[in-house]
Amino acid sequence: MDTIFFDKKPRIRATGTIAGPKECAGIVGKYVDKCLTDDTFGESTYEKAECKMLSYAVSKTIENAKLSEKDVDLLISGDLLNQIISASFTARDFDFPFLGVYGACSTMAESMALAATFVNAGHYKNIIAATGSHFSSAERQYRYPLELGNTRPPQSQWTVTGAGGALISYTGGGNEKKFCPAITCATIGKVVDYGITDVNNMGAAMAPSGMSTILNHLQDTGRKAAYYDLIVTGDLGALGSRILKDLLWEKGVDIQPNHVDCGEIIYNVIEDEFQGGSGAGCSAVVFNSYIMDKLKKREINRVLLVATGALLSTVSSGQGESIPCISHAVAIENV
Amino acid sequence: MDTIFFDKKPRIRATGTIAGPKECAGIVGKYVDKCLTDDTFGESTYEKAECKMLSYAVSKTIENAKLSEKDVDLLISGDLLNQIISASFTARDFDFPFLGVYGACSTMAESMALAATFVNAGHYKNIIAATGSHFSSAERQYRYPLELGNTRPPQSQWTVTGAGGALISYTGGGNEKKFCPAITCATIGKVVDYGITDVNNMGAAMAPSGMSTILNHLQDTGRKAAYYDLIVTGDLGALGSRILKDLLWEKGVDIQPNHVDCGEIIYNVIEDEFQGGSGAGCSAVVFNSYIMDKLKKREINRVLLVATGALLSTVSSGQGESIPCISHAVAIENV
């Protein structure tokens, strides 16, 4: 069994989010804590801006939880940059322990699953799970310098500029129970590789891993897809979402009625973004702002967050490797 | 409190190790499962060789535990390469779930701490924690192409070519209790940065984080340094070890009698290695072969493994940042 169950109901006590100008023109604009008007966030490099966003998300999460830094026991975080420097340098800003993770765009779900595990086991009381990404730092690390002005193929996605954090707590019931959704279980993904080599087609590469994790989750929990009000994938984009739905349909699972992809919905107007948003920040921003708002207002009560990640590097692609992918799932419920 | 305690005594049921020719000329030579005579391991690139070593360590760990692949519930792994491709591509070789972590050279302790947490909580029964590194892939990623023939400064270290894995299990006592050391607690590190900017002097950069974690560990557990037969740091090297001992001495803690650094002892003859070994593979190989042998033979019974990691990237250094570091500690005891 790949799914772990949390009997102590670790709760998402608060979240903190920030997003770039392009992102805030879309659906998350009125839900995030801060909309950037300048995607450099006043910093001299995009990497420093990315780190500052992640640091902001962590600080804001603490503030929104009405806690102070000394109440936080642990930060679990990672990002897309080489050696996860955004997360590491963010951790340097705070005086609590840090666990670095790498799951590419699956990082939000991975860090939430780990946080829930620690909280459920009673090791820590308050843990922040956080991640983020930046279009311009990702572009120049994974693809080409922006200055080259390369055209983008129609199957490509647009790395989200933004960051989000969630404070996972043991609250022991009481008042928080009414307002804080609980993480009830998590399914840790396996690495799945269907042989896709097109680094501009992440949706197609990641969809099979999404299928694998969703199937394992439903089998382990004995739930039907319809159990969830929403099955939220991370950043498959429009094409990847369609592939996921097709793959699951072939296996007899229909997620069409309740599926939404963070990458597909984050941008209102699709111009250069083509298939939609991607990046670790995509599900981090959409889940921790828009989806959490719906959960807290009880407009929806059962969400399966399936964050999808492509585990390639420029070196692996350059050496002719295909793209191994992974998806981790976290069930968040009003219970 | 930064330390978590494991009351169910997750045990190291088996380990698997592999090392390069230079490493096998030293102390680990007669303890590792496989000594490479060719550091390409028959592969066309160093990155592929690194991945193959890690995959070998995982397979060998399973074999040494007398288990099969289907008995393993989870792999927790990371490495030094961008986007931890060695770990991700290793995970692709196996049919069990995967959690990617990044802690630079602290990865062995980080993944062991996480594995022990999951096992102790009863979520999984058998988890492999593994990591590795390769001199030539690290050199060309972090420093210069080998072909340039750059000279190395005397404060530098030599990235270890090797990989190691440990199978952390819930055994419930019985026979294994006699032969398998238990992970009794773990201290998760904070990011510490004393402002070192010399990327050739990792020992000096990492030593303060080693001090921080050791002090927190001793305070949380109420133990004296002398409680341990060995306090094993990861890859501080000769200079870094001396700095660590000095820093701790200033705080009233004397680890001189029972301290050993994996980087300091891994190479017999110091030529180009200067301060000794480094890399995620350093503590992975030394701990899982040489130290585990002493633990299993009960020549030593209480070990504190403090794996030290430098969380820099070429980009962060290029943008003028100093080197943030982290150390995680895991206590392994014959209990």
XYZ file of C-alpha atoms in Angstrom:
670
model
C 0.000 0.000 0.000
C 1.373 3.372 -1.055
C -1.110 5.411 0.976
C -0.594 6.534 4.542
C -3.477 7.540 6.766
C -3.438 10.270 9.384
C -5.663 9.373 12.308
C -4.801 12.489 14.328
C -6.106 14.753 11.563
C -3.280 17.224 11.030
C -4.939 20.455 9.908
C -4.038 23.245 7.518
C -4.209 26.059 9.995
C -3.265 28.824 7.598
C -1.724 29.483 4.222
C 0.290 32.322 2.694
C 0.568 33.101 -1.005
C 2.112 35.550 -3.414
C 2.004 35.691 -7.210
C 3.330 37.653 -10.155
C 1.457 40.205 -12.284
C 0.504 37.759 -15.041
C -0.802 35.253 -12.503
C -2.751 37.864 -10.571
C -4.567 38.862 -13.741
C -6.147 35.418 -13.526
C -8.261 33.481 -11.087
C -5.888 33.650 -8.099
C -5.641 37.456 -8.188
C -8.242 38.094 -5.542
C -7.238 35.201 -3.292
C -3.480 35.602 -2.854
C -2.039 37.623 0.013
C 0.129 39.710 -2.272
C 0.097 40.515 -5.977
C 3.416 41.629 -7.395
C 3.352 44.515 -9.824
C 7.006 43.901 -10.639
C 8.174 40.316 -11.025
C 11.685 41.135 -9.807
C 10.156 41.951 -6.381
C 12.774 44.708 -6.112
C 15.673 42.263 -6.362
C 18.637 42.353 -8.719
C 18.186 38.805 -10.061
C 15.231 36.522 -10.779
C 16.671 33.870 -8.458
C 16.735 36.350 -5.587
C 13.182 37.394 -6.443
C 12.074 33.747 -6.345
C 13.697 33.276 -2.964
C 12.131 36.486 -1.639
C 8.674 35.297 -2.759
C 9.138 31.977 -0.969
C 10.354 33.750 2.130
C 7.314 36.041 1.958
C 4.981 33.028 1.655
C 6.535 31.469 4.767
C 6.320 34.709 6.782
C 2.758 35.358 5.656
C 1.716 31.821 6.536
C 3.001 32.345 10.075
C 1.249 35.711 10.299
C -2.030 34.360 8.928
C -1.916 31.581 11.519
C -1.529 34.272 14.191
C 1.662 32.618 15.348
C 5.194 33.879 15.688
C 8.383 32.430 14.255
C 9.245 30.692 17.509
C 6.023 28.659 17.332
C 7.110 26.992 14.101
C 8.914 23.673 14.535
C 10.021 22.877 11.010
C 10.068 24.093 7.402
C 9.772 21.521 4.630
C 10.462 23.043 1.259
C 12.048 22.641 -2.135
C 11.955 24.321 -5.527
C 13.020 23.957 -9.139
C 16.353 25.724 -9.024
C 19.587 23.747 -8.998
C 20.349 22.663 -5.417
C 16.969 24.131 -4.355
C 18.601 27.436 -3.484
C 15.279 29.269 -3.073
C 14.251 26.911 -0.293
C 17.681 26.768 1.340
C 18.170 30.517 1.337
C 14.604 30.987 2.592
C 15.370 28.592 5.453
C 18.405 30.729 6.288
C 16.028 33.630 7.014
C 14.312 31.726 9.823
C 15.399 30.139 13.060
C 13.649 26.800 12.752
C 14.867 23.446 11.420
C 14.644 22.706 7.703
C 14.179 19.636 5.568
C 14.950 20.130 1.894
C 12.955 18.094 -0.603
C 12.987 17.782 -4.362
C 9.978 16.623 -6.304
C 9.982 19.212 -9.090
C 6.390 20.453 -9.482
C 5.123 17.748 -7.081
C 6.852 19.556 -4.208
C 3.727 21.093 -2.659
C 2.066 17.707 -2.168
C 5.333 16.024 -1.135
C 6.071 18.582 1.550
C 2.467 18.544 2.791
C 2.561 14.736 3.043
C 5.798 14.875 5.024
C 4.506 17.644 7.282
C 1.329 15.691 7.997
C 3.426 12.611 8.806
C 5.541 14.462 11.377
C 2.538 16.212 12.927
C 0.447 13.049 13.011
C 3.281 11.174 14.739
C 3.356 13.864 17.424
C 6.955 14.843 16.703
C 6.162 18.466 15.937
C 3.141 20.712 16.381
C 3.505 23.338 13.644
C 5.186 22.671 10.317
C 5.278 24.842 7.226
C 5.204 23.177 3.824
C 6.064 25.627 1.084
C 7.329 25.977 -2.440
C 7.470 28.404 -5.322
C 8.812 29.068 -8.784
C 9.606 31.961 -11.083
C 9.090 32.060 -14.840
C 12.317 33.849 -15.583
C 14.650 31.822 -13.356
C 13.157 28.560 -14.635
C 13.337 29.690 -18.231
C 17.008 30.513 -18.115
C 17.930 27.455 -16.098
C 15.936 24.853 -18.014
C 15.653 26.385 -21.474
C 17.207 29.498 -22.969
C 18.222 32.947 -21.758
C 15.163 35.190 -22.071
C 17.245 37.649 -24.064
C 17.374 35.189 -26.955
C 13.667 35.688 -27.517
C 13.105 32.064 -28.519
C 9.653 31.152 -29.736
C 7.780 28.562 -27.708
C 6.045 25.553 -29.201
C 2.261 25.214 -28.786
C 2.549 22.216 -26.450
C 4.571 24.232 -23.937
C 3.492 25.687 -20.603
C 4.397 28.815 -18.700
C 6.220 28.521 -15.376
C 4.189 30.252 -12.693
C 5.772 33.155 -10.836
C 4.550 32.702 -7.311
C 4.928 30.908 -4.015
C 2.674 29.369 -1.425
C 2.965 27.951 2.044
C 0.699 25.961 4.327
C 0.973 25.576 8.072
C 0.164 22.005 9.053
C -0.729 21.734 12.728
C -1.974 19.414 15.339
C -4.882 21.351 16.777
C -6.536 18.601 18.767
C -10.004 19.645 17.685
C -11.659 22.633 19.308
C -12.475 25.723 17.334
C -9.951 25.094 14.584
C -11.840 21.986 13.659
C -14.610 24.153 12.293
C -12.407 26.217 10.058
C -9.307 24.227 9.229
C -9.427 21.411 6.695
C -7.588 18.239 7.712
C -5.088 16.160 5.753
C -6.605 12.717 6.058
C -4.237 10.646 3.935
C -1.454 10.854 1.374
C -0.352 8.623 -1.479
C 3.359 8.651 -2.240
C 4.026 8.322 -5.952
C 6.190 5.984 -7.955
C 8.423 7.202 -10.747
C 6.684 6.622 -14.076
C 8.314 7.116 -17.456
C 6.385 6.524 -20.685
C 9.356 7.499 -22.805
C 8.447 11.116 -23.593
C 11.586 13.059 -24.552
C 10.060 16.396 -25.613
C 11.068 18.804 -22.845
C 8.445 21.235 -24.116
C 5.661 18.735 -23.503
C 5.623 18.273 -19.748
C 1.897 17.620 -19.659
C 2.254 14.483 -21.765
C 5.258 13.336 -19.733
C 3.557 13.830 -16.355
C 0.044 12.574 -17.117
C 0.897 8.841 -16.752
C 2.375 9.433 -13.303
C -0.795 11.283 -12.322
C -2.792 8.285 -13.463
C -0.579 5.890 -11.506
C -0.924 7.824 -8.248
C -4.675 8.425 -8.612
C -5.290 4.726 -9.334
C -3.146 3.687 -6.364
C -4.923 6.200 -4.154
C -8.397 5.019 -5.116
C -7.399 1.385 -4.698
C -5.721 1.927 -1.311
C -8.578 3.985 0.100
C -11.417 2.054 -1.509
C -12.834 5.377 -2.659
C -14.403 6.201 -6.004
C -13.250 9.265 -7.919
C -16.690 10.771 -7.239
C -15.898 10.726 -3.493
C -13.997 13.972 -4.020
C -15.617 17.301 -4.760
C -12.442 18.130 -6.620
C -9.462 16.168 -7.890
C -6.894 18.906 -8.365
C -3.835 18.090 -10.463
C -0.796 20.319 -10.257
C 0.342 21.532 -13.612
C -0.556 19.154 -16.393
C -1.930 22.005 -18.473
C -4.742 21.604 -20.993
C -3.124 18.878 -23.094
C -1.764 16.924 -20.136
C -5.125 17.079 -18.373
C -6.822 15.636 -21.407
C -4.270 12.829 -21.584
C -4.748 12.084 -17.868
C -8.513 11.902 -18.241
C -8.179 9.633 -21.261
C -5.694 7.330 -19.516
C -7.931 7.036 -16.459
C -11.020 6.536 -18.614
C -9.300 3.565 -20.233
C -8.831 2.142 -16.739
C -12.509 2.623 -15.964
C -12.116 5.747 -13.846
C -13.949 8.911 -14.843
C -12.581 12.102 -13.312
C -14.097 14.406 -15.938
C -16.910 15.741 -13.682
C -14.707 16.752 -10.778
C -11.218 17.289 -12.213
C -9.485 20.614 -12.325
C -5.845 21.332 -13.169
C -4.100 24.265 -11.508
C -2.057 24.887 -14.646
C -5.173 24.889 -16.821
C -7.071 27.432 -14.747
C -4.401 29.806 -13.482
C -4.232 32.066 -16.554
C -7.381 33.799 -17.744
C -6.242 34.717 -21.189
C -4.004 32.251 -22.961
C -1.446 33.966 -25.148
C 2.139 32.773 -24.808
C 1.170 30.362 -22.046
C -0.313 27.878 -24.526
C -1.210 24.828 -22.403
C -1.323 26.871 -19.174
C 0.798 27.193 -16.077
C 3.485 24.915 -14.699
C 6.190 24.988 -12.047
C 6.244 24.149 -8.370
C 4.559 27.482 -7.680
C 1.536 26.585 -9.805
C -0.200 24.170 -7.428
C 1.328 26.003 -4.445
C -0.420 29.252 -5.378
C -3.700 27.837 -6.704
C -4.221 25.347 -3.892
C -3.172 27.587 -1.018
C -5.242 30.554 -2.210
C -8.220 29.715 -4.443
C -8.862 26.082 -3.468
C -8.259 26.674 0.242
C -10.733 29.561 0.147
C -13.421 27.214 -1.189
C -12.515 24.600 1.413
C -12.632 27.047 4.296
C -15.974 28.411 3.129
C -17.182 24.804 2.841
C -18.199 25.330 -0.766
C -16.237 22.137 -1.278
C -15.341 19.621 1.410
C -13.218 16.881 -0.103
C -10.206 17.645 -2.261
C -7.527 15.354 -3.631
C -4.460 17.404 -4.510
C -2.307 15.493 -6.995
C 0.827 17.518 -7.650
C 2.709 16.287 -10.693
C 6.448 16.578 -11.219
C 8.852 16.000 -14.099
C 12.181 14.779 -12.738
C 14.406 15.730 -15.648
C 17.428 17.990 -15.803
C 19.095 19.690 -18.728
C 21.923 17.167 -18.347
C 19.643 14.121 -18.407
C 17.842 15.416 -21.496
C 21.134 16.324 -23.117
C 22.342 12.774 -22.553
C 19.313 11.402 -24.397
C 17.208 10.329 -21.429
C 13.440 10.434 -21.442
C 11.514 12.249 -18.697
C 10.740 10.297 -15.505
C 7.809 11.790 -13.625
C 6.232 11.493 -10.206
C 2.957 12.575 -8.615
C 2.129 12.675 -4.941
C -1.464 12.936 -3.719
C -2.788 14.495 -0.533
C -6.423 14.283 0.564
C -7.710 17.415 2.285
C -11.134 17.189 3.856
C -13.478 19.125 6.087
C -13.826 16.495 8.787
C 12.964 20.909 20.505
C 14.615 19.937 17.217
C 15.070 16.272 18.126
C 12.537 13.543 17.453
C 12.595 10.256 19.341
C 11.730 6.864 17.941
C 10.124 4.671 20.580
C 9.489 1.751 18.213
C 13.201 1.417 17.488
C 13.356 1.351 13.698
C 16.380 -0.781 12.825
C 19.002 -0.760 10.102
C 18.364 -4.210 8.794
C 20.951 -4.129 6.041
C 23.144 -1.810 4.025
C 24.592 -1.867 0.522
C 27.660 0.036 -0.643
C 29.846 0.601 -3.669
C 32.894 2.809 -4.123
C 35.392 3.921 -6.742
C 39.009 2.776 -7.146
C 40.534 5.685 -5.207
C 38.086 5.200 -2.325
C 38.642 1.449 -2.217
C 42.374 1.970 -1.807
C 41.475 3.421 1.578
C 39.734 2.278 4.711
C 36.399 1.323 3.137
C 37.989 -1.002 0.583
C 37.430 -4.187 2.520
C 33.974 -3.262 3.807
C 32.039 -2.174 0.708
C 30.022 -4.672 -1.321
C 31.672 -3.688 -4.561
C 34.891 -1.923 -5.493
C 34.920 -0.360 -8.934
C 38.088 -0.753 -10.973
C 36.736 1.707 -13.522
C 34.947 4.801 -12.254
C 32.720 4.988 -15.341
C 31.142 1.687 -14.244
C 30.906 0.807 -17.936
C 28.697 3.822 -18.702
C 29.173 6.509 -21.332
C 28.885 9.479 -18.939
C 29.835 10.145 -15.326
C 26.236 11.069 -14.504
C 25.047 7.690 -15.742
C 27.815 6.017 -13.747
C 26.689 7.863 -10.615
C 23.115 6.772 -11.159
C 24.200 3.168 -11.772
C 26.170 3.166 -8.507
C 23.150 4.429 -6.576
C 20.933 1.865 -8.226
C 23.470 -0.827 -7.327
C 23.500 0.321 -3.692
C 19.705 0.084 -3.533
C 19.631 -3.382 -5.125
C 22.444 -4.628 -2.929
C 20.738 -3.309 0.189
C 17.619 -5.294 -0.673
C 19.711 -8.389 -1.398
C 21.727 -8.054 1.818
C 18.481 -7.807 3.772
C 17.400 -11.069 2.133
C 14.307 -9.346 0.828
C 12.935 -8.862 -2.636
C 11.925 -5.656 -4.393
C 8.256 -6.154 -3.570
C 9.031 -6.099 0.165
C 10.304 -2.527 -0.045
C 7.707 0.152 0.668
C 9.582 3.334 -0.118
C 12.860 4.807 -1.353
C 14.048 8.087 0.130
C 16.987 9.477 -1.765
C 18.714 12.520 -3.155
C 22.089 13.483 -4.555
C 24.227 16.436 -5.592
C 23.338 16.629 -9.258
C 20.949 19.306 -10.522
C 17.358 18.100 -10.003
C 18.745 15.034 -8.170
C 18.722 13.022 -11.387
C 20.748 10.150 -9.905
C 18.072 9.520 -7.305
C 15.130 10.073 -9.656
C 16.515 7.821 -12.369
C 17.411 5.208 -9.753
C 13.819 5.323 -8.500
C 12.664 4.697 -12.067
C 14.459 1.338 -11.938
C 12.274 0.104 -9.095
C 8.561 -0.404 -8.548
C 8.214 1.243 -5.154
C 7.236 4.794 -4.163
C 9.894 7.488 -3.999
C 10.464 10.627 -1.978
C 13.157 12.905 -3.338
C 15.140 14.941 -0.838
C 17.901 17.504 -1.126
C 20.323 18.166 1.681
C 23.575 18.218 -0.291
C 26.080 16.114 1.672
C 23.666 15.840 4.624
C 21.406 13.615 2.526
C 22.327 10.309 4.176
C 21.278 11.522 7.620
C 18.222 13.376 6.280
C 16.897 10.340 4.437
C 17.614 8.057 7.412
C 15.736 10.431 9.735
C 12.750 10.501 7.396
C 12.794 6.733 6.942
C 12.894 6.211 10.694
C 9.959 8.628 11.103
C 7.776 6.729 8.631
C 8.731 3.322 10.052
C 8.294 4.440 13.651
C 4.822 5.800 12.839
C 3.876 2.399 11.435
C 3.157 3.747 7.947
C 5.672 1.527 6.232
C 7.701 -1.519 7.210
C 10.775 -1.389 4.962
C 12.277 1.835 3.661
C 15.560 2.364 1.865
C 17.513 5.547 2.547
C 20.277 6.006 0.011
C 22.567 8.505 -1.626
C 25.783 8.756 -3.591
C 28.113 11.048 -5.480
C 30.749 10.922 -8.187
C 33.933 12.963 -8.300
C 33.781 13.643 -12.005
C 30.104 14.584 -12.267
C 30.392 16.877 -9.243
C 33.578 18.435 -10.522
C 32.132 19.408 -13.864
C 28.828 20.570 -12.415
C 30.140 22.599 -9.494
C 33.609 23.602 -10.637
C 35.365 23.168 -13.963
C 35.447 20.603 -16.741
C 38.068 18.006 -15.799
C 39.704 18.518 -19.179
C 40.826 21.990 -18.111
C 43.209 20.431 -15.634
C 42.683 23.199 -13.056
C 44.843 23.062 -9.974
C 43.050 22.690 -6.684
C 43.723 24.856 -3.648
C 45.016 23.201 -0.454
C 41.775 23.837 1.472
C 39.753 21.807 -1.047
C 38.307 18.331 -0.706
C 37.740 15.486 -3.124
C 34.180 14.402 -3.938
C 33.793 10.727 -3.111
C 32.865 8.348 -5.908
C 30.519 5.927 -4.246
C 27.009 5.209 -3.021
C 25.413 3.653 -0.001
C 21.981 2.556 1.087
C 20.420 1.468 4.358
C 17.218 -0.485 4.838
C 15.311 0.910 7.811
C 12.779 -1.587 9.128
C 10.343 -2.211 11.855
C 11.415 -5.620 13.058
C 9.479 -5.776 16.302
C 12.366 -7.264 18.213
C 13.173 -10.927 17.836
C 16.388 -12.078 16.265
C 17.064 -8.878 14.381
C 17.355 -7.079 17.677
C 20.633 -8.851 18.293
C 22.206 -7.878 15.017
C 20.553 -4.716 13.768
C 21.367 -1.342 15.316
C 18.380 0.896 15.982
C 17.832 4.545 15.106
C 16.837 5.968 18.460
C 16.475 9.663 17.646
C 17.239 12.308 15.050
C 17.980 16.018 15.233
C 16.860 18.055 12.243
C 19.273 20.856 11.490
C 18.808 24.573 11.021
C 20.442 26.457 8.187
C 23.584 28.151 9.472
C 25.661 30.629 7.499
C 28.797 32.196 8.960
C 29.467 34.139 5.776
C 32.055 31.878 4.150
C 32.169 32.551 0.407
C 35.140 30.367 -0.617
C 33.551 27.490 -2.562
C 36.806 25.574 -2.187
C 36.546 25.628 1.570
C 33.468 23.584 2.342
C 34.859 22.375 5.655
C 34.985 25.884 7.066
C 31.516 26.674 5.714
C 29.905 23.516 7.130
C 31.598 23.308 10.540
C 29.309 25.893 12.245
C 26.196 23.992 11.161
C 27.734 20.808 12.584
C 28.265 22.632 15.849
C 24.683 23.930 15.879
C 23.148 20.505 15.350
C 25.441 18.725 17.830
C 24.706 21.331 20.515
C 20.948 21.086 19.879
C 21.154 17.315 19.946
C 23.012 17.200 23.249
C 20.660 19.736 24.800
C 17.485 18.006 23.579
C 18.628 14.549 24.667
C 20.365 15.601 27.885
C 23.345 13.532 26.760
C 27.016 14.393 27.068
C 29.254 14.084 24.030
C 30.964 11.204 25.834
C 27.700 9.229 25.700
C 28.619 8.252 22.156
C 31.376 5.823 21.255
C 31.692 7.787 18.035
C 30.446 11.152 16.807
C 30.777 10.750 13.065
C 30.617 13.892 10.935
C 29.995 13.586 7.224
C 32.574 15.372 5.168
C 34.129 18.272 7.001
C 37.609 17.110 6.038
C 40.689 17.733 8.153
C 40.405 21.526 8.328
C 36.637 21.555 8.867
C 36.906 18.926 11.585
C 39.442 21.023 13.420
C 37.165 24.069 13.158
C 34.205 22.045 14.461
C 36.173 20.772 17.435
C 37.389 24.287 18.223
C 33.889 25.769 17.935
C 32.441 23.105 20.235
C 35.335 23.452 22.659
C 34.513 27.142 22.976
C 30.979 26.107 23.950
C 32.308 23.738 26.591
C 31.821 20.537 24.611
C 34.799 18.300 23.933
C 34.335 15.845 21.072
C 38.061 15.328 20.499
C 38.200 11.842 22.117
C 35.340 10.302 20.139
C 35.077 12.334 16.942
C 35.785 10.974 13.504
C 35.030 12.582 10.141
C 34.184 10.372 7.176
C 35.947 12.775 4.821
C 39.058 12.793 6.956
C 39.430 9.024 7.105
C 38.219 7.827 3.707
C 41.490 8.329 1.813
C 44.617 6.594 3.029
C 47.154 8.611 1.163
C 46.453 12.284 0.742
C 47.693 13.602 -2.571
C 45.232 15.703 -4.559
C 42.518 15.170 -1.991
C 44.057 17.698 0.396
C 41.518 17.995 3.247
C 39.959 14.609 2.451
C 36.696 13.385 0.995
C 33.395 15.174 0.506
C 30.124 14.622 -1.310
C 26.880 12.926 -0.374
C 28.561 9.579 -1.065
C 31.216 10.199 1.584
C 29.167 9.560 4.711
C 26.921 7.167 2.771
C 29.851 4.876 1.977
C 31.803 5.215 5.231
C 28.809 4.876 7.529
C 27.057 2.072 5.677
C 30.211 -0.022 5.292
C 32.970 0.644 7.840
C 30.958 2.147 10.720
C 28.064 -0.300 10.337
C 30.537 -3.187 10.444
C 31.831 -1.960 13.823
C 28.270 -1.480 15.078
C 27.143 -4.916 13.986
C 30.205 -6.523 15.586
C 29.465 -4.494 18.729
C 32.934 -3.014 18.746
C 31.036 0.231 19.144
C 27.457 0.588 20.355
C 26.472 4.232 20.218
C 27.052 6.361 17.161
C 25.882 9.867 16.333
C 26.011 10.381 12.580
C 26.114 14.097 11.794
C 26.012 14.509 8.027
C 26.964 18.017 6.972
C 25.765 19.756 3.814
C 26.610 22.955 1.971
C 23.480 24.343 0.320
C 25.098 26.468 -2.352
C 24.775 26.370 -6.118
C 26.995 27.798 -8.829
C 24.290 30.422 -9.391
C 24.083 31.483 -5.743
C 27.871 31.781 -5.524
C 27.984 33.604 -8.843
C 25.463 36.100 -7.487
C 27.709 36.838 -4.521
C 25.944 34.798 -1.874
C 27.761 33.134 0.983
C 27.310 29.413 1.676
C 24.368 28.378 3.883
C 24.923 24.972 5.465
C 22.884 22.364 7.279
C 23.646 19.274 9.339
C 21.235 16.570 10.369
C 22.089 14.095 13.134
C 20.903 10.527 13.586
C 21.669 8.434 16.663
C 22.280 4.755 15.916
C 22.565 2.458 18.897
C 22.757 -1.191 19.778
C 19.690 -1.309 21.992
